[in-house]
Structure formats: C-alpha cells, structure tokens
Coordinates of C-alpha atoms in Angstrom, one line a residue:
X1 CA 0.1 0.0 0.0
X2 CA 1.3 3.5 -0.2
X3 CA 3.9 4.7 1.9
X4 CA 3.9 8.3 3.2
X5 CA 7.2 10.5 2.8
X6 CA 7.9 11.5 6.6
X7 CA 9.9 9.8 9.2
X8 CA 7.9 7.1 11.5
X9 CA 7.2 8.2 15.0
X10 CA 7.1 6.3 18.1
X11 CA 4.2 5.1 19.4
X12 CA 2.7 6.3 22.7
X13 CA 1.6 3.2 24.7
X14 CA -2.1 2.7 25.9
X15 CA -1.9 2.0 29.1
X16 CA -5.0 -0.4 30.6
X17 CA -4.9 1.3 33.7
X18 CA -6.7 -1.0 36.5
X19 CA -8.2 -3.6 33.9
X20 CA -6.1 -6.3 34.5
X21 CA -6.6 -6.0 38.4
X22 CA -10.3 -5.6 38.1
X23 CA -10.5 -8.7 35.7
X24 CA -8.4 -10.7 38.5
X25 CA -10.7 -9.4 41.6
X26 CA -13.8 -10.3 39.2
X27 CA -12.4 -14.0 38.8
X28 CA -12.2 -14.0 42.2
X29 CA -15.5 -12.7 43.2
X30 CA -17.8 -14.5 40.4
X31 CA -16.0 -17.8 39.3
X32 CA -18.7 -20.1 38.3
X33 CA -21.4 -17.7 39.7
X34 CA -24.4 -17.7 37.3
X35 CA -25.1 -14.2 36.0
X36 CA -28.3 -12.2 37.3
X37 CA -31.4 -12.1 35.5
X38 CA -32.6 -9.1 34.2
X39 CA -35.8 -8.1 32.4
X40 CA -34.3 -7.7 29.2
X41 CA -32.7 -10.8 29.6
X42 CA -35.4 -13.2 30.0
X43 CA -36.3 -12.4 26.4
X44 CA -34.6 -14.6 24.1
X45 CA -32.1 -13.6 22.0
X46 CA -32.2 -14.0 18.6
X47 CA -30.3 -17.0 17.0
X48 CA -27.4 -15.1 15.0
X49 CA -24.9 -17.9 14.7
X50 CA -21.5 -19.1 16.2
X51 CA -20.0 -16.0 14.7
X52 CA -22.0 -13.6 16.8
X53 CA -20.7 -13.2 20.3
X54 CA -23.6 -11.2 22.5
X55 CA -22.4 -9.7 26.1
X56 CA -24.4 -8.8 28.4
X57 CA -23.5 -6.5 31.5
X58 CA -24.4 -8.9 34.1
X59 CA -22.0 -11.4 32.8
X60 CA -18.1 -11.4 34.8
X61 CA -16.2 -9.3 33.2
X62 CA -13.0 -11.3 33.2
X63 CA -15.3 -14.3 31.4
X64 CA -16.0 -11.6 28.7
X65 CA -12.4 -10.6 28.6
X66 CA -11.4 -14.2 27.9
X67 CA -13.6 -14.7 24.9
X68 CA -12.6 -11.2 23.4
X69 CA -8.9 -12.1 23.9
X70 CA -9.6 -15.5 22.2
X71 CA -11.3 -13.8 19.1
X72 CA -8.5 -11.1 18.8
X73 CA -5.8 -13.8 18.7
X74 CA -7.3 -15.6 16.3
X75 CA -8.1 -12.5 14.1
X76 CA -5.1 -10.5 14.9
X77 CA -2.9 -11.4 11.9
X78 CA -5.8 -12.8 9.7
X79 CA -5.2 -10.8 7.1
X80 CA -7.1 -13.1 4.5
X81 CA -9.1 -15.3 6.7
X82 CA -12.3 -16.7 5.8
X83 CA -13.3 -16.4 9.6
X84 CA -15.8 -13.1 10.3
X85 CA -17.0 -12.4 13.9
X86 CA -19.6 -9.8 15.2
X87 CA -19.3 -8.9 18.7
X88 CA -22.0 -7.1 20.0
X89 CA -22.5 -5.3 23.6
X90 CA -26.1 -5.2 25.2
X91 CA -26.9 -1.9 27.0
X92 CA -24.8 -1.4 30.3
X93 CA -21.0 -0.8 31.3
X94 CA -18.2 -3.2 30.6
X95 CA -14.8 -2.8 32.4
X96 CA -12.9 -4.5 29.3
X97 CA -10.4 -4.1 26.7
X98 CA -11.4 -4.3 23.1
X99 CA -8.7 -5.1 20.6
X100 CA -10.3 -5.2 17.2
X101 CA -8.7 -7.4 14.9
X102 CA -9.2 -8.3 11.3
X103 CA -12.8 -9.3 9.9
X104 CA -14.1 -8.4 13.3
X105 CA -17.3 -5.7 13.7
X106 CA -17.8 -4.6 17.2
X107 CA -21.2 -2.7 18.2
X108 CA -23.0 -1.5 21.1
X109 CA -26.8 -2.5 21.0
X110 CA -28.0 0.6 22.6
X111 CA -30.4 3.2 21.2
X112 CA -27.9 5.9 21.7
X113 CA -24.2 5.4 21.8
X114 CA -24.3 6.3 25.5
X115 CA -26.6 3.3 26.2
X116 CA -23.5 1.0 25.8
X117 CA -20.1 2.1 27.8
X118 CA -16.9 0.5 27.7
X119 CA -14.6 1.5 30.7
X120 CA -11.5 0.4 29.0
X121 CA -10.4 0.5 25.4
X122 CA -11.8 0.0 22.0
X123 CA -8.8 0.1 19.9
X124 CA -6.8 -1.2 16.9
X125 CA -2.8 -1.4 17.0
X126 CA -0.5 -2.5 14.5
X127 CA 2.0 -4.3 16.7
X128 CA 1.5 -7.7 14.8
X129 CA 2.9 -5.4 11.8
X130 CA 6.3 -3.7 13.5
X131 CA 3.7 -0.4 13.6
X132 CA 2.5 -0.6 9.9
X133 CA -1.0 0.4 9.8
X134 CA -1.2 0.0 6.0
X135 CA -2.8 -3.2 6.0
X136 CA -5.3 -2.9 8.9
X137 CA -8.4 -3.2 6.9
X138 CA -11.8 -4.9 7.0
X139 CA -12.9 -4.2 10.8
X140 CA -15.1 -2.0 12.3
X141 CA -16.8 -0.4 15.7
X142 CA -20.0 1.5 16.0
X143 CA -22.8 3.0 18.6
X144 CA -20.9 3.0 21.9
X145 CA -19.3 5.2 24.3
X146 CA -15.6 4.7 25.3
X147 CA -13.9 5.7 28.6
X148 CA -10.2 5.0 28.3
X149 CA -8.8 5.0 31.8
X150 CA -5.5 7.0 30.5
X151 CA -7.8 9.2 28.1
X152 CA -6.3 8.1 25.0
X153 CA -7.3 5.4 22.6
X154 CA -6.1 4.2 19.3
X155 CA -7.7 3.5 15.6
X156 CA -4.6 2.7 13.7
X157 CA -6.2 1.5 10.4
X158 CA -6.3 2.0 6.6
X159 CA -9.5 1.5 4.3
X160 CA -12.7 -0.4 5.1
X161 CA -12.5 0.2 9.1
X162 CA -15.3 2.7 9.5
X163 CA -15.1 4.6 12.7
X164 CA -19.5 5.4 13.5
X165 CA -21.7 6.8 15.9
X166 CA -19.0 6.8 18.5
X167 CA -18.6 8.4 21.7
X168 CA -15.0 8.8 22.9
X169 CA -14.1 10.6 26.4
X170 CA -10.6 11.0 25.5
X171 CA -8.2 11.6 22.8
X172 CA -7.6 9.3 19.4
X173 CA -4.3 8.6 17.6
X174 CA -4.9 7.1 14.2
X175 CA -1.7 5.6 13.4
X176 CA 0.4 3.4 15.5
X177 CA 4.4 5.2 14.7
X178 CA 4.4 3.6 11.0
X179 CA 2.8 4.2 8.0
X180 CA -0.9 4.3 7.3
X181 CA -3.6 5.1 4.5
X182 CA -7.1 5.6 5.9
X183 CA -9.7 6.2 6.8
X184 CA -13.6 6.9 8.0
X185 CA -15.3 8.3 10.8
X186 CA -18.9 9.3 10.9
X187 CA -21.4 10.4 13.4
X188 CA -19.1 10.5 16.6
X189 CA -18.0 12.7 19.2
X190 CA -14.3 12.8 20.7
X191 CA -14.3 15.0 23.4
X192 CA -10.3 14.9 22.8
X193 CA -8.2 15.6 19.9
X194 CA -7.6 13.4 17.3
X195 CA -4.1 13.0 16.3
X196 CA -3.7 11.4 12.5
X197 CA 0.1 11.0 12.6
X198 CA 1.2 9.2 9.4
X199 CA -2.3 8.8 7.9
X200 CA -2.0 10.0 4.0
X201 CA -5.8 11.0 3.8
X202 CA -9.1 10.9 6.0
X203 CA -12.4 11.4 5.4
X204 CA -14.7 12.7 8.8
X205 CA -18.5 13.5 8.3
X206 CA -21.3 14.5 10.3
X207 CA -18.9 14.6 13.7
X208 CA -17.6 16.7 16.9
X209 CA -14.1 16.9 18.2
X210 CA -12.0 19.2 20.5
X211 CA -9.5 19.7 17.7
X212 CA -7.7 17.7 14.8
X213 CA -4.0 17.6 14.7
X214 CA -2.0 16.4 11.6
X215 CA -2.4 16.4 7.9
X216 CA -0.6 15.0 4.9
X217 CA -2.1 14.5 1.3
X218 CA -5.5 14.8 1.8
X219 CA -7.8 15.5 4.9
X220 CA -11.3 16.4 4.5
X221 CA -14.2 17.1 6.8
X222 CA -18.0 17.5 6.2
X223 CA -20.2 19.1 8.6
X224 CA -17.9 18.5 11.7
X225 CA -17.7 20.7 14.4
X226 CA -14.0 21.5 15.8
X227 CA -12.2 20.3 12.2
X228 CA -9.3 22.7 11.2
X229 CA -10.2 25.3 8.5
X230 CA -9.8 24.9 4.8
X231 CA -6.2 25.4 3.9
X232 CA -5.7 23.4 0.8
X233 CA -3.0 22.6 -0.5
X234 CA -0.9 23.4 2.6
X235 CA -1.7 22.2 4.9
X236 CA -3.9 20.0 2.7
X237 CA -7.2 20.1 4.7
X238 CA -10.9 20.8 2.8
X239 CA -13.3 21.7 5.1
X240 CA -16.8 21.8 4.3
X241 CA -19.9 23.2 6.4
X242 CA -22.6 21.2 5.6
X243 CA -23.5 17.7 4.2
X244 CA -26.0 18.2 1.3
X245 CA -28.2 14.9 1.9
X246 CA -26.9 11.8 4.0
X247 CA -28.5 8.9 5.5
X248 CA -26.8 7.3 8.2
X249 CA -26.1 3.6 8.6
X250 CA -29.0 1.5 10.1
X251 CA -27.8 -0.5 13.3
X252 CA -29.1 -3.5 15.7
X253 CA -30.3 -2.4 19.1
X254 CA -32.3 -3.6 21.9
X255 CA -35.1 -2.0 23.3
X256 CA -36.1 -1.1 27.4
X257 CA -38.4 -4.0 26.9
X258 CA -35.6 -6.3 25.7
X259 CA -36.8 -6.3 22.1
X260 CA -34.4 -6.6 19.4
X261 CA -35.0 -4.0 16.6
X262 CA -33.1 -2.3 13.4
X263 CA -32.8 1.1 13.8
X264 CA -32.8 2.7 10.3
X265 CA -32.2 6.7 10.4
X266 CA -34.1 9.2 8.5
X267 CA -32.2 11.0 5.6
X268 CA -30.9 14.4 6.8
X269 CA -30.4 17.3 4.6
X270 CA -27.9 20.3 4.8
X271 CA -26.9 18.6 8.2
X272 CA -23.7 19.4 10.5
X273 CA -22.6 17.5 13.7
X274 CA -23.8 14.1 15.2
X275 CA -27.3 12.9 14.4
X276 CA -27.6 12.0 18.1
X277 CA -26.8 15.3 19.9
X278 CA -30.8 15.8 20.8
X279 CA -31.7 12.3 21.4
X280 CA -33.0 9.8 18.9
X281 CA -32.7 11.0 15.8
X282 CA -35.7 10.4 12.9
X283 CA -36.0 7.0 11.9
X284 CA -37.8 4.1 11.7
X285 CA -37.1 1.5 14.2
X286 CA -38.0 -2.0 12.7
X287 CA -38.7 -5.4 14.4
X288 CA -36.2 -7.9 13.8
X289 CA -38.8 -10.4 13.3
X290 CA -39.5 -8.6 10.2
X291 CA -35.6 -9.9 9.2
X292 CA -35.0 -12.8 7.2
X293 CA -31.6 -14.0 9.2
X294 CA -29.3 -15.7 6.7
X295 CA -26.4 -18.2 7.4
X296 CA -23.6 -18.6 5.0
X297 CA -24.6 -22.3 4.6
X298 CA -28.2 -21.3 3.3
X299 CA -28.6 -21.2 -0.7
X300 CA -29.4 -18.2 -2.5
X301 CA -32.7 -19.3 -3.7
X302 CA -33.7 -19.5 0.2
X303 CA -32.9 -15.9 0.7
X304 CA -34.4 -14.7 -2.2
X305 CA -37.8 -16.6 -1.3
X306 CA -37.8 -14.7 1.9
X307 CA -36.9 -11.1 0.0
X308 CA -39.5 -11.9 -2.5
X309 CA -42.0 -12.3 0.5
X310 CA -41.1 -8.8 1.8
X311 CA -39.1 -9.5 4.5
X312 CA -36.0 -7.5 5.3
X313 CA -32.4 -9.5 5.3
X314 CA -30.1 -9.4 8.2
X315 CA -26.6 -11.7 7.3
X316 CA -24.8 -12.9 9.7
X317 CA -21.0 -13.8 9.4
X318 CA -19.4 -15.9 7.2
X319 CA -18.7 -16.5 3.5
X320 CA -22.0 -16.6 1.3
X321 CA -20.9 -18.8 -2.2
X322 CA -23.3 -17.4 -5.0
X323 CA -23.9 -19.0 -8.0
X324 CA -27.1 -16.9 -8.2
X325 CA -27.2 -13.2 -6.9
X326 CA -29.4 -12.2 -3.7
X327 CA -32.2 -10.1 -5.6
X328 CA -33.5 -7.0 -3.5
X329 CA -37.0 -6.4 -5.6
X330 CA -39.2 -4.5 -3.3
X331 CA -38.9 -0.7 -2.5
X332 CA -37.9 0.0 1.3
X333 CA -36.2 -3.2 1.7
X334 CA -33.2 -3.2 4.4
X335 CA -30.5 -5.6 4.0
X336 CA -27.6 -5.2 6.7
X337 CA -24.7 -7.3 7.2
X338 CA -22.9 -8.6 10.5
X339 CA -18.9 -9.0 11.1
X340 CA -18.3 -8.3 7.3
X341 CA -20.7 -10.7 6.1
X342 CA -19.1 -11.6 2.6
X343 CA -21.0 -12.4 -0.7
X344 CA -18.6 -14.6 -2.9
X345 CA -19.8 -14.8 -6.9
X346 CA -19.2 -18.0 -7.9
X347 CA -19.4 -19.3 -11.6
X348 CA -19.7 -15.6 -13.1
X349 CA -22.5 -14.8 -11.2
X350 CA -23.6 -11.3 -9.8
X351 CA -23.4 -11.2 -6.4
X352 CA -26.2 -8.9 -5.7
X353 CA -29.1 -7.0 -7.7
X354 CA -31.1 -4.2 -6.4
X355 CA -34.4 -3.2 -8.4
X356 CA -35.1 0.4 -9.7
X357 CA -36.8 0.6 -6.4
X358 CA -37.0 3.4 -3.8
X359 CA -35.9 3.9 -0.5
X360 CA -33.6 0.4 -0.5
X361 CA -30.9 0.3 1.9
X362 CA -27.8 -1.9 1.6
X363 CA -25.1 -1.4 4.3
X364 CA -22.3 -3.5 6.2
X365 CA -21.2 -5.9 3.2
X366 CA -17.8 -7.4 1.6
X367 CA -18.1 -8.6 -1.9
X368 CA -15.6 -10.7 -3.5
X369 CA -15.1 -12.0 -6.9
X370 CA -14.4 -15.5 -7.7
X371 CA -12.1 -17.4 -10.3
X372 CA -14.8 -17.2 -13.2
X373 CA -15.1 -13.5 -14.5
X374 CA -18.4 -11.7 -13.2
X375 CA -19.6 -8.8 -15.1
X376 CA -20.5 -6.9 -12.2
X377 CA -20.8 -8.0 -8.6
X378 CA -23.2 -5.2 -7.4
X379 CA -25.7 -4.0 -9.5
X380 CA -28.2 -1.1 -8.5
X381 CA -31.0 -1.0 -10.7
X382 CA -30.8 -2.2 -14.0
X383 CA -29.5 -0.8 -17.3
X384 CA -31.8 1.9 -18.8
X385 CA -33.1 2.5 -15.1
X386 CA -35.1 5.8 -15.5
X387 CA -37.3 6.1 -12.2
X388 CA -37.1 9.5 -10.1
X389 CA -36.0 8.8 -6.4
X390 CA -35.3 12.1 -5.1
X391 CA -38.0 11.7 -2.6
X392 CA -36.9 8.6 -1.0
X393 CA -33.1 7.5 -2.5
X394 CA -31.1 4.1 -2.4
X395 CA -29.0 4.3 0.5
X396 CA -25.5 2.4 0.5
X397 CA -23.0 2.5 3.3
X398 CA -20.0 0.5 4.6
X399 CA -19.4 -1.6 1.0
X400 CA -16.5 -3.0 0.2
X401 CA -15.5 -5.1 -2.7
X402 CA -12.5 -7.4 -3.6
X403 CA -10.8 -8.7 -6.4
X404 CA -8.4 -11.3 -5.7
X405 CA -6.0 -11.4 -2.6
X406 CA -7.5 -14.5 -1.1
X407 CA -8.6 -16.4 -4.1
X408 CA -8.4 -15.5 -7.8
X409 CA -10.7 -12.9 -8.5
X410 CA -12.1 -11.8 -11.9
X411 CA -14.6 -9.1 -12.3
X412 CA -15.2 -6.7 -15.1
X413 CA -16.9 -4.1 -12.8
X414 CA -17.6 -4.2 -9.0
X415 CA -20.2 -2.0 -8.4
X416 CA -22.8 -0.4 -11.0
X417 CA -25.2 2.4 -10.3
X418 CA -27.6 2.5 -12.8
X419 CA -30.4 4.0 -10.7
X420 CA -31.0 8.0 -9.9
X421 CA -31.0 9.4 -6.9
X422 CA -28.5 6.9 -5.1
X423 CA -26.6 7.9 -2.2
X424 CA -23.3 6.1 -1.1
X425 CA -21.2 6.4 2.3
X426 CA -18.0 4.9 2.3
X427 CA -17.0 2.4 -0.2
X428 CA -13.4 1.0 -1.0
X429 CA -13.5 -1.3 -4.3
X430 CA -10.2 -3.1 -4.5
X431 CA -8.4 -5.1 -6.5
X432 CA -5.6 -7.0 -4.8
X433 CA -2.3 -5.6 -5.0
X434 CA -1.1 -8.1 -2.4
X435 CA -1.9 -11.1 -0.8
X436 CA -1.2 -13.1 2.7
X437 CA 2.1 -15.0 2.1
X438 CA 2.0 -16.4 5.5
X439 CA -1.0 -18.4 4.6
X440 CA 0.0 -19.0 1.3
X441 CA -2.9 -17.1 -0.1
X442 CA -1.3 -14.7 -2.8
X443 CA -3.5 -14.2 -5.8
X444 CA -2.6 -11.5 -7.3
X445 CA -1.0 -10.8 -11.0
X446 CA -2.1 -8.7 -14.3
X447 CA -3.3 -11.8 -15.5
X448 CA -4.4 -14.0 -12.9
X449 CA -6.1 -11.0 -10.5
X450 CA -8.6 -9.2 -13.4
X451 CA -10.8 -6.2 -13.2
X452 CA -11.4 -3.5 -15.7
X453 CA -13.2 -1.1 -13.5
X454 CA -14.1 -0.6 -9.9
X455 CA -17.3 1.4 -10.2
X456 CA -19.2 2.7 -13.1
X457 CA -22.0 5.3 -12.5
X458 CA -24.7 5.4 -15.2
X459 CA -27.5 6.9 -13.0
X460 CA -27.8 10.8 -12.5
X461 CA -27.9 12.7 -9.2
X462 CA -25.7 10.4 -7.6
X463 CA -23.8 11.5 -4.4
X464 CA -21.0 9.6 -3.1
X465 CA -19.0 10.5 0.2
X466 CA -15.3 8.8 0.8
X467 CA -14.8 6.9 -2.1
X468 CA -11.7 4.6 -2.1
X469 CA -11.0 2.7 -5.3
X470 CA -7.8 1.2 -6.3
X471 CA -5.3 -0.9 -8.5
X472 CA -8.1 -1.8 -11.6
X473 CA -6.7 -2.4 -15.2
X474 CA -8.2 0.1 -17.1
X475 CA -10.1 3.5 -15.8
X476 CA -10.9 3.1 -11.8
X477 CA -13.9 5.0 -12.0
X478 CA -16.4 5.9 -14.7
X479 CA -19.0 8.5 -14.1
X480 CA -21.6 8.7 -17.2
X481 CA -24.8 10.3 -15.2
X482 CA -25.6 13.9 -14.9
X483 CA -25.3 16.3 -11.7
X484 CA -22.9 13.5 -10.0
X485 CA -21.0 14.6 -6.9
X486 CA -17.9 13.0 -5.0
X487 CA -17.1 14.2 -1.8
X488 CA -13.3 12.7 -1.2
X489 CA -11.6 10.2 -3.4
X490 CA -8.6 8.0 -2.6
X491 CA -7.1 6.1 -5.8
X492 CA -4.0 4.1 -6.0
X493 CA -3.5 3.2 -9.4
X494 CA -2.3 -0.6 -10.4
X495 CA 1.0 -1.4 -9.6
X496 CA 1.9 -4.1 -11.9
X497 CA 1.0 -3.0 -15.6
X498 CA 4.0 -5.0 -17.3
X499 CA 4.6 -2.0 -20.0
X500 CA 3.0 0.9 -21.4
X501 CA 1.8 -0.8 -24.4
X502 CA -0.3 -2.8 -22.0
X503 CA -1.6 0.2 -20.1
X504 CA -2.9 2.3 -23.2
X505 CA -6.5 3.8 -23.4
X506 CA -6.2 3.9 -27.0
X507 CA -3.9 6.4 -28.0
X508 CA -3.5 8.0 -24.7
X509 CA -0.9 6.8 -22.0
X510 CA -2.5 5.1 -19.1
X511 CA -6.3 4.8 -17.6
X512 CA -7.1 8.0 -15.9
X513 CA -8.3 7.3 -12.3
X514 CA -11.3 9.1 -12.5
X515 CA -12.8 9.3 -15.8
X516 CA -16.0 11.8 -16.2
X517 CA -17.7 10.8 -19.9
X518 CA -17.6 13.7 -22.6
X519 CA -21.4 13.7 -22.9
X520 CA -21.8 15.0 -19.2
X521 CA -22.7 18.6 -18.6
X522 CA -22.7 19.0 -14.8
X523 CA -20.5 17.2 -12.2
X524 CA -18.3 18.1 -9.1
X525 CA -15.9 16.3 -7.4
X526 CA -13.7 17.9 -4.3
X527 CA -10.9 16.5 -2.4
X528 CA -9.4 13.7 -4.9
X529 CA -5.9 12.2 -4.4
X530 CA -4.5 9.9 -7.0
X531 CA -0.9 7.9 -6.3
X532 CA 1.2 5.9 -9.1
X533 CA 3.6 3.7 -8.1
X534 CA 4.4 1.4 -11.3
X535 CA 6.6 -1.2 -9.7
X536 CA 6.5 -3.6 -12.9
X537 CA 7.4 -1.0 -15.0
X538 CA 8.5 2.3 -13.6
X539 CA 9.1 3.8 -17.2
X540 CA 5.1 3.8 -17.5
X541 CA 3.6 7.3 -17.4
X542 CA -0.3 8.0 -16.8
X543 CA -1.2 11.2 -19.1
X544 CA -3.6 12.8 -16.6
X545 CA -4.9 11.3 -13.3
X546 CA -8.8 12.9 -14.3
X547 CA -10.3 13.1 -17.6
X548 CA -13.2 14.9 -17.9
X549 CA -15.2 17.2 -20.4
X550 CA -14.2 21.0 -20.8
X551 CA -17.6 22.1 -19.9
X552 CA -18.5 24.8 -17.2
X553 CA -20.8 22.7 -15.5
X554 CA -18.2 20.0 -14.7
X555 CA -15.7 21.0 -12.0
X556 CA -13.1 19.9 -9.4
X557 CA -11.4 21.1 -6.5
X558 CA -8.4 20.3 -4.4
X559 CA -6.7 17.6 -6.2
X560 CA -3.5 15.8 -5.4
X561 CA -1.4 13.5 -7.5
X562 CA 1.8 11.6 -6.0
X563 CA 4.2 9.4 -7.7
X564 CA 5.3 7.0 -5.0
X565 CA 8.5 4.8 -4.7
X566 CA 10.7 8.3 -5.4
X567 CA 8.6 9.2 -8.7
X568 CA 8.1 5.3 -9.9
X569 CA 5.8 6.3 -12.9
X570 CA 5.1 10.0 -13.5
X571 CA 1.3 11.3 -13.3
X572 CA 1.7 13.8 -16.0
X573 CA -1.0 16.1 -15.3
X574 CA -4.0 16.3 -12.6
X575 CA -6.9 17.2 -14.8
X576 CA -6.9 16.7 -18.8
X577 CA -3.8 19.0 -19.4
X578 CA -4.0 20.9 -16.4
X579 CA -1.1 20.7 -13.9
X580 CA 2.3 19.7 -13.2
X581 CA 3.9 16.6 -13.4
X582 CA 4.5 14.3 -10.4
X583 CA 7.7 12.7 -10.9
X584 CA 11.3 12.2 -9.5
X585 CA 12.1 15.4 -7.4
X586 CA 8.7 16.4 -7.7
X587 CA 6.7 13.6 -6.2
X588 CA 3.2 15.6 -5.0
X589 CA 1.6 18.0 -7.3
X590 CA -1.7 19.9 -6.6
X591 CA -4.2 21.9 -8.2
X592 CA -6.8 23.9 -6.2
X593 CA -9.8 24.0 -8.9
X594 CA -10.3 22.9 -12.5
X595 CA -11.5 24.9 -14.5
X596 CA -9.3 28.0 -13.0
X597 CA -11.5 30.9 -12.2

C-alpha cells in the first residue's frame, strides 16, 4: 500500500490502567456464579449463529475478557482469513479491553451511543506488523461510548475500517508510529484531540471533536465541529460546512423491553454534527422479526424467497457462496450485514442486484470476486433505469469490494449504479495488490486477478461520500450520469501493468483514475487524491489523473497527485492538460480548482 514520505514516529503505548487488576478481582468474586437475570435478559436473544458473540453487563468481566482475547488472538494477523466475527454488547457498562482484529465488527446495542459504555479501550494497533497500519483493513466499531482510563485510544487502520456513531471520552490516535492509509469517521463525538499522525488521507463526516492535529496528503471534513479550516494545499485540508444529503447506516439495538430492532435513520438534508446530539434521531425502528436472518450455508434461492415475501435481510458473519445473485426487488428493503458478511460470486454470477426501487438500504457487506469472471458484483438498478427517487433515495453504506488476494478473482466491474438518486457513504473497491504470504493465499497479478474498473455510475444525481477505488486495470471510476457529486476520493493506480503498451487507453498513455464521460454537462468532485507506483515498469506514464469534458458545469477542487517510490511512474497532469507532472524530484503536485476561475 501507499507509503507517506515522512519519518516514523515513536508509538505512544496505551496503558490499560486498572483493567488487569479489576479482571483478577472479578474472577475471584464471580467464578462459577450465574449471571443475574434482568428483565431484558429474560427475553430470548435471536439466534445469530456461532460467529456472533452477545455480551450482557451481568456477565463476569473476566469471562467477557477471555472471549474477547480469544477472538483477537485468532484475528490479529488473519489478513485473508475466511473467519468473520460480530461482537455485540447489550446496554450497560463493561470494564473490558476490546482489541479489534481483522474481520471483526464490534457494536453496542443501545439506542444511543451512551447506552453501552466501555470503561477501557476499543482500539486497533499495528503491533503484529511492526507499527505499519497500511494493511489494517476489514474491521469496524459503532454505537458505543468509550472511557479509556488513560484518556486516550487508538484506531490505527487503513481502508474498510469505519469508526461510526462513537462517543469517545478522550483523545484518538489514528496511526501506530508506522505508515497508514485510511480512513473514515462518521456521526461520532470525540471529546479530546484527534491525532492523525502518518495517515495519508482521512474523511470525517457529521462529527465533533475538540481539535484535529495532523495532515499529510488529503484531510477532508464535512459538517464537523472542531475541524481545522480549509487550507489546501498547505496544509492539505478541505473543510465543508454542511453535508447536503445523507442517511446514517442502520444499526441493531435492544429496546427497554428487551426487543431486538434495527433502527434505520431518516435522511438528513444540509446537516452538521452528530445525528444523536438531541437524543434519538428521526427514523424507523423495525422489529427484528421482520428480518430474515441468513446463515452462510443457506442457498441463495432460500434467501431470495424470503426477500420476495417482503422480508428485510440480516446477513450473519461468514462467506456466502453465490451461483446466483441475491435479488432486492421491493421498495424500502433493508439489507444489513454483521461481521463483514461476505458475498462471494461463483461461476461468473453477480452477487447482489437491486431493482429500480426507492428507499432500499444496503449496508455492512464485503463483496468478493470468484475465479470465473463476473460482469458485475453489485448492480444497483438495471441498465436503463429511469425512475425518480429524489423523495426516497437508495442508500449504500460501508460496502467493500475485493478482487483477488484471498482467492483468484475476476470481475469486469465491481459496482454499477444505474438508478438515479443514489447516496453512497463509505465505499472501498479494491483489486488486490498483495496477498497473505504466511498463509499461502497470494492471488495477485496482471493476468490472474483481473478487473477493468471498480465503479461505473450511469444514474443521474448520484452522491458519494468517502469513495476509495484502487488498482484496477482500466479506468478506476467511470461516471456517465449527470449531476454526480463526489466528496473525497482516494485512488492508487495498479502496481502491475507490465509495460506502457499494455497500459494504453487507445492512443492515451494510461487509464485515468477518474473518468467523466464526454457527454456529461454537470459534475462536481472535491478532495481527490491519485497515487502512482508502477513497480513492474517504472517507465510507465499516466497522461492525466482525471479526464473530464471541458465544460463550465464540470468542476474539480483540491486535487492531489503523488508519484510514490521516489517517482516510479509519473503522472503527467492532474485534470486533463492542467497541472504539473508528479515525477522524480517533484513527487507531489496539487491543483486548487479546475477549471481555473
């Protein structure tokens, strides 16, 4: 992954003050004791499968800690494992340390973040990789309050590791002394200071903090109280006061009567700050009884039959091997994944399709390409979709796509958005640039792991926040729809084109990282970073990071290009013919706006 050009910082160790002693005391007090029965506990919990751990505050803290530690030991280095876990805390307080490893999703089950309080740390470290957090992917935490006893926590991650709906009573470090390439925070309040350290880029939305220290290549804030003001390009900060239109990710919670529900927040227009500042936000609390609870061993036809009956869908952790797609055909259907539930397309199938219906919500999933080429992994609306959804848009949250790495992967396109008025919130679309040597799962390479483009947008009025697309073999992102909006874009070009001749878009050197079609009249993108590192042939040149029609309604702001590895693989221009080359001796280039005023 990307490597920032700066010295490493010494790690500040998190000290778990008092937790070890508290755990020993707890063992002495309650070993062998039965937990007290509460009103909520008397109701039977849903069967969410063996990979979902559900904790109750009446359980002995030491017993909870042992289970947390066991999951972490298994997942700490499990970069390409098939194991998936969701760790859920019922409302109450817990004196535990939650160390979050790969493919682990941690969530509180309160209606508000303060409903679950962790008197300890909820953190990600990079000790397993000598402080390098560049590959600390595929994990997440949401919907809880954290009170670290030493006043500081750490979330040292890169892509696909959301920090959502959190209330941290302390400071937050986003690196671990080594390189890091993240990341995403949304709907969170951090009472202390956020220190981004070596993070190359970061997107923060609808949040509040005391202050933010640090900026390297692209730090973007939207609707965030306490964020630094716009100063791009030095320091490279973009601060937008409001978020035009967004729907927060749905979440599980247990109400005061012990009933399990899924809360689906309403859309917010022109918003700023956390959604829960004044209590429960607007939205719908849908009983879990209206959800079909899917297990990885279930065939797609059984899941599709439930969807056709009008059920919502909760996907429990694991790998769903699909020879036909899951089909979302009804308006306002909710699809929610736990524990990075993974849809693996087999036999050239699509993994998931959404009909051209309003109000559909799809959140919390990982899509994996199989060894037979799929034309597309996720399709939102069929091609030619024409319905107007502006009153009830389709929402996509925390969706991650992977081609290769763990297995041979082939997909022409990962995500194709054909419907109008779709809002996407945190997407990472990745053609693998590396595998796991320790486990022998290394499936990368120009011919073995193939993918033309990560994202194709054909629909009009599509808005995307925090879009990460990396390493595809042609255009990384193709935008054909009108009035598209992208707020924050991170792209790293493929490492492995074997030669310039193999990496030509017709007569043009290389394929742009962001391509807006010639016919488009109106498009806007703000805060874009494009990085090159052509290790297979450093003489390759990309003509332009962004290609777009030269029209007054097509605008770009705060664009950065970087030629990594000391200038391996120059990027000749930033947007069309504008901007200087990122090259040896001048590896970073910036453009404040295009076209220039």
